[in-house]
């Protein structure tokens, strides 16, 4: 066979030649919509690549983006790697000090930034970030992104190798300091091919995709490249991620599949329930959910609303797709309770991901009881962090230790019970907080629940549940304890339930338990 290098050229060429008229819709900061096509987008991406090379970018250099989801960000997704450089998507929701640390740690040379994010850019620079050149999207004049493209010289782009770096993303730092992960052309291409498979996320040309997940969060789960490869219409929400704005786009652009973290979908469910019949959505829209656990109740609620939620699990270190909770025919034929319980698990590994769950006795049996840490291996799993941090996260036999705790059922589905950093040790026994949270979010009055361990004089730690109630709903600690009691050992039941207005969030919309633990550090047990 030929030695065809797996580089992004394959997707760019295909999008340009065969998906030429496929539409890309972007919401602009003034809320207007702009429309372009894959043909035009790739044409501009090639100009960006030539302009970057003309401006002195060399193979292996890093070019950062500070942008929302829109067509220009997609151009950068293609143009920067086609120039032989690495696209480093900066997470604009982080603190400016953190963004500056990350940009410097990565050694980013240039930056492409949205004009509406210039105030943030100023803060990043004040915090010590240094970029040789900055190009502004949405602005005119010198230093504008459009001017950069207009001046693109006529030169040949470098020939890429599949082992070249394509992208760079930092973990969102839910449990520790952000760490950088580099994706290669090869890893990205293989990831896209497998993620699009029918039994993975099942993406095809006839679909209209809405990545609500930001393009600065783990490559928007690969959706920009998948969409370009299959030629699906792509709808980009820009800065507007509130439920009415997302629903308006879903309705008007006839979206058939959207992707985002559970927080987004909890908001969408509440908006749909608050105004039944207001939004006319395509029947059977699929929502891909990952980033944190999708509670079973949310899956049931969406079925009731005529939408279908598909859960996937992954990490920055896994590009990100690792597992998908798609029911096989024998599970489709199971009773309703089993089907929902299984869809609320994280699922089975996709092809080319080797996954095992290990504890101190070795790999755990598929008994749905014994838990251990999830470890993974494969062509799109990171082999190291930028700067070589924490090499102990890789085993001697080549697996990456995820820090996620899970058990495995007889079908090979993993069920995440917690992150190792969030487990509670009470009287020498472990308590898994995510299991409690998922159960609590099944109570009709509960909108969100986060469980943390708080220091206890007798048990060393005891669980405290922070609860956000649905609007207008009420319930007591005793009711919640009684609700959990049939399904959990007595010592698992939280000793305290505190009712709060909002649970602190990370930049990716996950529960920020470090902050919650800080908030309740001095909680007085009665
Ligand atoms: P961070 O570790 O900073 O949150 P990532 O954004 O890479 O960085 O998040 C990866 C983590 O998110 C996983 O290790 C896991 O704990 C969690 N996660 C991702 N998908 C799911 C899911 N479907 N269910 C539960 N947890 C998930």
Coordinates of C-alpha atoms and ligand atoms in Angstrom, one line a residue:
X1 CA 0.0 0.0 0.0
X2 CA 1.0 3.6 -0.4
X3 CA 2.6 5.5 2.4
X4 CA -0.3 8.1 2.6
X5 CA 0.5 10.4 5.5
X6 CA -2.6 11.0 7.7
X7 CA -2.5 14.8 7.7
X8 CA -5.3 17.5 7.8
X9 CA -4.8 18.0 4.0
X10 CA -7.1 15.1 3.4
X11 CA -10.0 16.8 5.2
X12 CA -9.3 20.2 3.8
X13 CA -9.1 18.9 0.2
X14 CA -12.3 16.9 0.6
X15 CA -14.2 19.7 2.1
X16 CA -13.1 22.1 -0.7
X17 CA -13.8 19.7 -3.5
X18 CA -16.8 17.6 -2.4
X19 CA -18.5 19.6 0.3
X20 CA -17.9 22.9 -1.5
X21 CA -21.4 24.3 -1.0
X22 CA -22.0 22.9 2.5
X23 CA -23.1 25.7 4.7
X24 CA -21.4 27.3 7.8
X25 CA -23.6 29.7 9.8
X26 CA -22.0 31.9 12.5
X27 CA -23.7 34.0 15.1
X28 CA -22.0 37.4 15.4
X29 CA -21.5 39.5 18.5
X30 CA -24.3 41.8 17.3
X31 CA -26.5 38.7 17.1
X32 CA -26.7 38.8 13.3
X33 CA -26.0 35.6 11.4
X34 CA -23.3 35.3 8.7
X35 CA -23.2 32.5 6.2
X36 CA -20.3 30.9 4.3
X37 CA -19.5 27.6 2.7
X38 CA -16.8 24.9 3.2
X39 CA -15.4 25.9 -0.2
X40 CA -15.0 29.6 0.8
X41 CA -13.8 28.6 4.3
X42 CA -11.0 26.3 3.1
X43 CA -10.0 29.0 0.5
X44 CA -9.6 31.5 3.3
X45 CA -7.9 28.9 5.6
X46 CA -5.2 28.4 2.8
X47 CA -4.7 32.1 2.6
X48 CA -4.3 32.2 6.4
X49 CA -1.7 29.5 6.1
X50 CA 0.2 31.3 3.4
X51 CA 0.0 34.6 5.4
X52 CA 1.4 32.9 8.5
X53 CA 4.3 31.4 6.6
X54 CA 4.9 34.8 5.0
X55 CA 4.9 36.4 8.4
X56 CA 7.6 34.1 9.6
X57 CA 5.8 31.2 11.2
X58 CA 7.8 28.0 11.0
X59 CA 7.0 24.4 11.3
X60 CA 6.3 23.5 14.9
X61 CA 5.6 27.1 16.0
X62 CA 2.5 27.7 18.1
X63 CA -0.2 30.1 17.1
X64 CA -2.9 30.8 19.7
X65 CA -6.6 31.6 19.2
X66 CA -8.8 33.5 21.7
X67 CA -12.1 33.2 20.0
X68 CA -15.7 32.0 20.2
X69 CA -17.2 29.4 17.9
X70 CA -17.5 30.9 14.4
X71 CA -16.3 30.5 10.8
X72 CA -13.0 32.4 11.4
X73 CA -12.1 30.1 14.2
X74 CA -12.8 27.2 11.9
X75 CA -10.5 28.8 9.3
X76 CA -7.8 28.9 12.1
X77 CA -8.5 25.2 12.8
X78 CA -7.4 24.5 9.3
X79 CA -5.1 27.4 8.4
X80 CA -2.7 27.2 11.3
X81 CA -2.0 23.4 10.9
X82 CA -1.8 23.8 7.1
X83 CA 1.0 26.3 7.7
X84 CA 2.9 23.6 9.6
X85 CA 2.2 25.3 12.9
X86 CA 0.2 24.2 15.9
X87 CA -3.1 25.8 16.8
X88 CA -3.3 26.5 20.5
X89 CA -6.9 27.2 21.6
X90 CA -6.9 29.5 24.7
X91 CA -9.8 29.0 27.1
X92 CA -11.3 32.5 27.4
X93 CA -13.2 31.5 30.5
X94 CA -10.1 31.1 32.6
X95 CA -8.7 33.8 34.8
X96 CA -6.4 36.2 32.8
X97 CA -3.4 35.1 35.0
X98 CA -4.1 31.5 34.1
X99 CA -4.4 32.3 30.4
X100 CA -1.1 34.2 30.5
X101 CA 0.6 31.3 32.3
X102 CA -0.7 28.9 29.7
X103 CA 0.2 31.0 26.7
X104 CA 3.7 31.5 28.1
X105 CA 4.1 27.8 29.1
X106 CA 3.2 26.9 25.5
X107 CA 5.5 29.6 24.0
X108 CA 2.7 30.9 21.6
X109 CA 4.3 33.2 19.0
X110 CA 1.2 34.8 17.4
X111 CA -2.4 35.3 18.6
X112 CA -5.7 35.6 16.6
X113 CA -8.3 37.2 18.8
X114 CA -12.0 38.3 18.5
X115 CA -12.4 42.1 18.7
X116 CA -15.0 41.6 21.4
X117 CA -12.4 39.8 23.5
X118 CA -9.8 42.6 23.3
X119 CA -10.6 43.7 26.8
X120 CA -9.7 40.2 28.0
X121 CA -6.6 40.3 25.8
X122 CA -5.4 43.5 27.5
X123 CA -5.7 41.7 30.9
X124 CA -3.8 38.7 29.6
X125 CA -1.0 41.0 28.5
X126 CA -1.1 42.9 31.8
X127 CA -0.7 39.4 33.5
X128 CA 2.5 38.9 31.5
X129 CA 1.6 37.1 28.3
X130 CA 3.8 38.0 25.3
X131 CA 2.8 37.5 21.6
X132 CA 5.0 38.7 18.8
X133 CA 2.0 39.6 16.6
X134 CA -1.7 39.8 17.2
X135 CA -4.5 39.7 14.6
X136 CA -8.0 40.9 15.4
X137 CA -11.1 39.2 13.9
X138 CA -14.0 41.5 13.3
X139 CA -12.0 44.7 13.2
X140 CA -10.7 46.6 10.2
X141 CA -7.4 48.4 9.5
X142 CA -3.8 47.4 10.4
X143 CA -3.5 44.4 12.6
X144 CA -6.8 43.0 11.4
X145 CA -7.2 39.4 10.6
X146 CA -8.8 40.3 7.2
X147 CA -5.8 42.4 6.3
X148 CA -3.5 39.5 7.2
X149 CA -5.4 37.3 4.8
X150 CA -5.6 40.0 2.1
X151 CA -1.8 40.3 2.1
X152 CA -1.2 36.5 1.9
X153 CA 1.9 36.0 -0.3
X154 CA 1.9 33.4 -3.1
X155 CA 4.1 30.7 -1.7
X156 CA 4.1 26.9 -1.4
X157 CA 2.9 25.6 1.9
X158 CA 5.1 23.1 3.8
X159 CA 4.6 19.4 3.2
X160 CA 3.2 18.0 6.4
X161 CA 4.1 14.7 8.1
X162 CA 1.5 12.8 10.1
X163 CA 3.6 13.0 13.2
X164 CA 3.7 16.9 13.1
X165 CA 1.8 18.6 15.9
X166 CA -1.6 19.9 14.8
X167 CA -3.2 21.2 18.0
X168 CA -2.5 22.0 21.6
X169 CA -5.0 22.2 24.4
X170 CA -4.7 22.6 28.1
X171 CA -6.8 20.6 30.6
X172 CA -9.5 22.8 32.2
X173 CA -7.9 22.4 35.6
X174 CA -10.9 21.0 37.5
X175 CA -8.7 19.1 39.9
X176 CA -5.2 20.6 39.4
X177 CA -3.1 23.0 37.4
X178 CA -3.8 23.1 33.7
X179 CA -1.5 20.8 31.7
X180 CA -0.9 21.0 27.9
X181 CA -1.7 18.1 25.5
X182 CA -0.4 18.1 21.9
X183 CA -2.4 16.4 19.2
X184 CA -0.7 15.2 16.0
X185 CA -2.2 15.2 12.5
X186 CA -2.4 11.5 12.6
X187 CA -4.1 11.3 16.0
X188 CA -6.6 14.0 15.0
X189 CA -7.4 12.2 11.7
X190 CA -7.9 8.8 13.3
X191 CA -10.0 10.4 16.0
X192 CA -12.3 12.1 13.5
X193 CA -12.8 8.9 11.5
X194 CA -13.7 6.8 14.5
X195 CA -15.8 9.5 16.2
X196 CA -18.0 9.8 13.1
X197 CA -18.7 6.1 12.9
X198 CA -22.4 5.0 13.2
X199 CA -21.9 3.3 16.5
X200 CA -19.8 6.2 17.8
X201 CA -21.4 9.7 17.4
X202 CA -22.9 8.8 13.9
X203 CA -22.3 12.0 12.0
X204 CA -23.2 12.4 8.3
X205 CA -23.7 14.8 5.5
X206 CA -27.5 15.0 5.9
X207 CA -27.1 16.5 9.4
X208 CA -27.0 20.0 10.8
X209 CA -24.5 20.2 13.7
X210 CA -24.4 22.7 16.5
X211 CA -21.3 22.6 18.7
X212 CA -22.3 24.4 21.8
X213 CA -19.1 23.0 23.3
X214 CA -16.6 25.8 22.8
X215 CA -13.8 25.4 20.2
X216 CA -11.4 26.2 23.0
X217 CA -12.5 23.1 25.0
X218 CA -10.9 19.9 23.8
X219 CA -11.2 20.7 20.0
X220 CA -15.0 21.1 20.4
X221 CA -14.8 17.3 20.7
X222 CA -13.6 17.0 17.1
X223 CA -16.9 18.3 15.7
X224 CA -15.4 21.0 13.5
X225 CA -13.2 18.5 11.6
X226 CA -15.8 15.8 11.6
X227 CA -18.4 18.3 10.1
X228 CA -15.9 19.4 7.4
X229 CA -15.1 15.7 6.5
X230 CA -18.6 14.5 6.2
X231 CA -19.9 17.8 4.8
X232 CA -22.6 18.4 7.5
X233 CA -24.1 21.9 7.8
X234 CA -22.4 23.6 10.8
X235 CA -24.0 26.1 13.0
X236 CA -21.7 28.1 15.3
X237 CA -23.3 30.0 18.2
X238 CA -20.7 32.7 18.8
X239 CA -20.8 34.1 22.3
X240 CA -24.5 33.4 22.9
X241 CA -24.8 30.1 24.9
X242 CA -27.9 31.0 27.0
X243 CA -30.8 28.6 26.5
X244 CA -33.1 31.0 24.5
X245 CA -30.3 31.9 22.0
X246 CA -29.3 28.2 21.6
X247 CA -33.0 27.2 21.1
X248 CA -33.5 29.9 18.6
X249 CA -30.6 28.7 16.5
X250 CA -31.8 25.1 16.9
X251 CA -35.2 26.1 15.6
X252 CA -34.3 28.5 12.8
X253 CA -31.4 26.6 11.4
X254 CA -33.1 23.2 11.8
X255 CA -30.4 21.7 13.9
X256 CA -30.4 17.9 14.1
X257 CA -27.5 17.3 16.5
X258 CA -26.1 19.5 19.2
X259 CA -23.2 18.9 21.6
X260 CA -22.3 20.4 25.0
X261 CA -21.8 19.8 28.7
X262 CA -24.8 18.8 30.9
X263 CA -25.1 22.3 32.4
X264 CA -26.1 23.6 29.0
X265 CA -28.7 20.9 28.6
X266 CA -30.1 21.3 32.1
X267 CA -30.8 25.0 31.1
X268 CA -32.4 23.9 27.8
X269 CA -34.6 21.4 29.5
X270 CA -35.8 24.0 32.0
X271 CA -36.5 26.5 29.1
X272 CA -38.5 23.9 27.2
X273 CA -40.5 23.0 30.2
X274 CA -41.1 26.6 31.1
X275 CA -42.7 27.4 27.8
X276 CA -44.2 24.3 26.2
X277 CA -44.7 24.6 22.5
X278 CA -42.7 27.8 22.1
X279 CA -39.8 26.2 20.2
X280 CA -40.4 24.2 17.1
X281 CA -37.5 21.8 16.9
X282 CA -36.6 19.0 14.5
X283 CA -38.0 15.7 15.7
X284 CA -35.6 13.4 17.4
X285 CA -32.7 15.9 17.7
X286 CA -29.7 14.2 19.2
X287 CA -27.7 15.9 21.9
X288 CA -24.2 14.7 22.6
X289 CA -23.3 15.2 26.2
X290 CA -20.0 14.8 27.9
X291 CA -17.6 16.6 30.2
X292 CA -19.4 15.6 33.3
X293 CA -22.1 13.0 34.0
X294 CA -25.5 13.2 32.4
X295 CA -28.0 12.3 35.2
X296 CA -30.5 9.6 34.2
X297 CA -33.3 12.0 35.0
X298 CA -32.0 14.4 32.3
X299 CA -32.1 11.6 29.7
X300 CA -35.6 10.7 30.7
X301 CA -36.7 14.4 30.5
X302 CA -35.3 14.8 27.0
X303 CA -37.1 11.7 25.8
X304 CA -40.3 13.1 27.2
X305 CA -39.5 16.4 25.2
X306 CA -38.8 14.4 22.0
X307 CA -35.1 14.9 22.0
X308 CA -32.5 12.1 22.5
X309 CA -29.5 12.4 24.7
X310 CA -26.3 10.4 23.9
X311 CA -23.6 10.4 26.5
X312 CA -19.9 10.2 25.7
X313 CA -16.9 10.3 28.0
X314 CA -13.5 11.7 27.3
X315 CA -10.7 14.1 28.4
X316 CA -8.3 16.6 27.0
X317 CA -5.8 13.8 27.2
X318 CA -8.0 11.5 25.0
X319 CA -8.7 14.0 22.2
X320 CA -11.4 13.6 23.7
X321 CA -13.6 10.7 22.6
X322 CA -13.0 7.6 24.8
X323 CA -16.4 5.9 25.3
X324 CA -19.9 6.3 24.0
X325 CA -23.0 5.0 25.8
X326 CA -24.8 3.7 22.7
X327 CA -27.1 0.8 23.2
X328 CA -26.5 -2.3 21.2
X329 CA -29.5 -4.2 19.8
X330 CA -29.7 -6.6 22.7
X331 CA -29.7 -3.6 25.1
X332 CA -32.3 -1.8 23.0
X333 CA -34.5 -4.9 23.6
X334 CA -34.1 -4.7 27.4
X335 CA -36.7 -3.3 29.8
X336 CA -37.1 0.5 30.2
X337 CA -35.3 0.7 33.5
X338 CA -32.2 -1.2 32.1
X339 CA -32.2 1.0 29.0
X340 CA -32.2 4.2 31.0
X341 CA -29.7 3.0 33.5
X342 CA -27.3 2.0 30.7
X343 CA -27.7 5.2 28.8
X344 CA -26.7 7.1 32.0
X345 CA -23.4 5.2 32.1
X346 CA -20.4 6.5 30.2
X347 CA -20.5 3.6 27.8
X348 CA -18.1 1.3 25.9
X349 CA -14.8 2.3 24.4
X350 CA -14.9 3.3 20.7
X351 CA -12.7 1.3 18.3
X352 CA -8.9 1.9 18.8
X353 CA -9.3 2.8 22.4
X354 CA -8.0 0.1 24.8
X355 CA -9.6 0.7 28.1
X356 CA -9.2 -1.2 31.4
X357 CA -10.3 -0.5 35.0
X358 CA -7.8 -1.5 37.6
X359 CA -7.5 -1.5 41.3
X360 CA -4.8 -2.9 43.6
X361 CA -5.8 -6.5 42.7
X362 CA -5.4 -5.8 39.0
X363 CA -8.1 -5.5 36.3
X364 CA -11.6 -5.5 37.9
X365 CA -14.2 -8.1 36.8
X366 CA -17.2 -7.1 34.7
X367 CA -19.5 -7.4 37.8
X368 CA -20.9 -3.9 37.9
X369 CA -19.7 -3.7 41.5
X370 CA -15.9 -3.7 41.9
X371 CA -14.4 -0.3 41.1
X372 CA -11.0 0.9 40.1
X373 CA -9.3 3.6 38.0
X374 CA -10.0 3.9 34.3
X375 CA -6.8 3.5 32.3
X376 CA -6.6 4.0 28.5
X377 CA -4.2 3.4 25.6
X378 CA -4.6 4.2 21.9
X379 CA -3.5 6.3 18.9
X380 CA -5.3 9.5 20.1
X381 CA -4.4 9.2 23.8
X382 CA -1.7 11.5 25.0
X383 CA 1.7 10.0 25.7
X384 CA 3.0 13.0 27.8
X385 CA 2.2 16.5 28.9
X386 CA 3.9 19.6 27.5
X387 CA 6.9 20.1 29.8
X388 CA 6.9 16.5 30.9
X389 CA 4.7 17.1 33.9
X390 CA 3.5 14.2 36.1
X391 CA 5.1 11.3 34.2
X392 CA 3.6 9.0 36.9
X393 CA 0.2 9.2 35.2
X394 CA 1.5 6.7 32.6
X395 CA 1.9 3.1 33.6
X396 CA 5.0 1.1 32.8
X397 CA 3.0 -0.9 30.2
X398 CA 1.9 2.3 28.4
X399 CA -1.6 3.1 29.7
X400 CA -2.7 6.7 30.7
X401 CA -4.2 6.8 34.2
X402 CA -7.3 9.0 33.9
X403 CA -8.0 9.7 37.6
X404 CA -11.6 8.6 37.0
X405 CA -13.1 5.8 39.1
X406 CA -15.5 3.4 37.5
X407 CA -17.0 -0.1 37.5
X408 CA -17.7 -2.2 34.5
X409 CA -20.9 -4.2 33.7
X410 CA -21.3 -7.5 31.8
X411 CA -21.7 -5.6 28.5
X412 CA -18.4 -3.7 29.0
X413 CA -20.1 -0.4 29.8
X414 CA -18.2 1.7 32.3
X415 CA -20.0 3.6 35.0
X416 CA -18.0 6.5 36.4
X417 CA -18.6 6.8 40.1
X418 CA -16.2 9.6 40.9
X419 CA -12.9 11.4 40.2
X420 CA -10.2 10.1 42.5
X421 CA -9.6 13.7 43.8
X422 CA -13.3 14.0 44.8
X423 CA -13.8 10.6 46.6
X424 CA -14.7 10.9 50.2
X425 CA -13.0 8.7 52.8
X426 CA -15.3 8.3 55.8
X427 CA -14.2 6.0 58.7
X428 CA -11.8 4.2 56.3
X429 CA -14.5 3.6 53.7
X430 CA -14.8 5.2 50.3
X431 CA -17.9 7.2 49.2
X432 CA -18.3 8.1 45.5
X433 CA -19.8 11.6 45.2
X434 CA -21.0 11.4 41.6
X435 CA -23.2 8.4 42.3
X436 CA -24.9 10.4 45.1
X437 CA -25.2 13.5 42.8
X438 CA -26.8 11.5 40.0
X439 CA -29.3 10.0 42.3
X440 CA -30.1 13.4 43.9
X441 CA -30.7 15.0 40.5
X442 CA -33.4 12.4 40.0
X443 CA -35.5 14.0 42.8
X444 CA -38.2 16.1 41.2
X445 CA -37.4 19.2 43.2
X446 CA -33.6 19.2 42.6
X447 CA -32.1 21.1 39.7
X448 CA -28.4 20.4 40.6
X449 CA -26.5 18.6 43.4
X450 CA -22.9 18.5 44.2
X451 CA -21.5 16.3 47.1
X452 CA -18.2 17.0 48.8
X453 CA -16.3 15.7 51.7
X454 CA -16.0 18.0 54.8
X455 CA -13.6 17.3 57.6
X456 CA -15.3 15.5 60.5
X457 CA -13.8 15.0 64.1
X458 CA -14.9 11.3 64.3
X459 CA -15.0 10.0 60.7
X460 CA -12.2 12.1 59.2
X461 CA -14.6 13.2 56.4
X462 CA -18.4 13.1 55.9
X463 CA -20.4 14.0 52.8
X464 CA -22.2 17.3 52.5
X465 CA -24.7 17.8 49.6
X466 CA -25.0 21.3 48.2
X467 CA -28.4 21.5 46.5
X468 CA -29.9 23.9 44.0
X469 CA -33.7 23.5 43.9
X470 CA -35.8 24.0 40.7
X471 CA -37.5 27.3 40.5
X472 CA -40.6 27.3 42.8
X473 CA -39.8 23.9 44.2
X474 CA -39.2 23.1 47.8
X475 CA -38.0 20.1 49.8
X476 CA -36.2 19.3 53.1
X477 CA -33.0 17.5 54.0
X478 CA -35.0 14.7 55.6
X479 CA -36.9 14.2 52.4
X480 CA -33.7 14.0 50.3
X481 CA -32.1 11.6 52.8
X482 CA -35.2 9.4 52.6
X483 CA -35.2 9.6 48.8
X484 CA -31.6 8.3 48.7
X485 CA -31.9 5.7 51.5
X486 CA -33.3 2.7 49.5
X487 CA -30.3 2.8 47.1
X488 CA -27.3 3.5 49.2
X489 CA -25.5 2.1 52.3
X490 CA -26.4 4.1 55.3
X491 CA -22.9 5.5 55.8
X492 CA -23.1 7.0 52.3
X493 CA -26.0 9.2 53.1
X494 CA -24.9 12.9 53.4
X495 CA -25.0 14.2 56.9
X496 CA -25.7 17.7 55.7
X497 CA -27.8 19.1 52.9
X498 CA -27.3 22.8 52.3
X499 CA -29.6 24.7 49.9
X500 CA -27.7 27.2 47.8
X501 CA -28.5 29.5 44.8
X502 CA -25.8 28.2 42.5
X503 CA -22.9 25.7 42.5
X504 CA -19.6 27.2 41.6
X505 CA -18.5 26.2 38.0
X506 CA -15.2 25.7 36.2
X507 CA -14.5 27.3 32.8
X508 CA -16.0 24.2 31.2
X509 CA -19.2 24.4 33.2
X510 CA -18.4 21.6 35.6
X511 CA -19.0 21.7 39.3
X512 CA -15.9 23.4 40.9
X513 CA -15.6 21.2 43.9
X514 CA -12.3 22.8 45.0
X515 CA -14.2 26.0 45.5
X516 CA -17.2 24.3 47.2
X517 CA -14.9 22.5 49.6
X518 CA -13.3 25.9 50.4
X519 CA -16.7 27.4 51.0
X520 CA -17.7 24.7 53.5
X521 CA -14.3 24.1 55.0
X522 CA -15.4 25.3 58.4
X523 CA -18.9 23.6 58.3
X524 CA -19.9 22.8 61.9
X525 CA -21.4 19.3 62.2
X526 CA -24.3 19.1 64.7
Ligands
LIG1 P1 -10.6 18.6 33.7 O1 -10.0 17.4 34.2 O2 -9.9 19.8 34.0 O3 -12.1 18.7 33.9 P2 -11.2 17.9 31.0 O4 -12.1 18.9 30.4 O5 -10.3 17.2 30.1 O6 -10.4 18.5 32.1 O7 -12.2 16.8 31.6 C1 -12.0 15.4 31.7 C2 -12.8 14.8 32.8 O8 -14.2 15.2 32.7 C3 -12.8 13.3 32.9 O9 -11.6 12.9 33.5 C4 -14.0 13.0 33.7 O10 -13.8 13.1 35.1 C5 -15.0 14.1 33.3 N1 -15.9 13.6 32.3 C6 -15.9 13.7 30.9 N2 -17.0 13.2 30.4 C7 -17.7 12.7 31.4 C8 -19.0 11.9 31.4 N3 -19.7 11.6 30.4 N4 -19.4 11.6 32.7 C9 -18.7 11.9 33.8 N5 -17.6 12.6 33.8 C10 -17.1 13.0 32.6

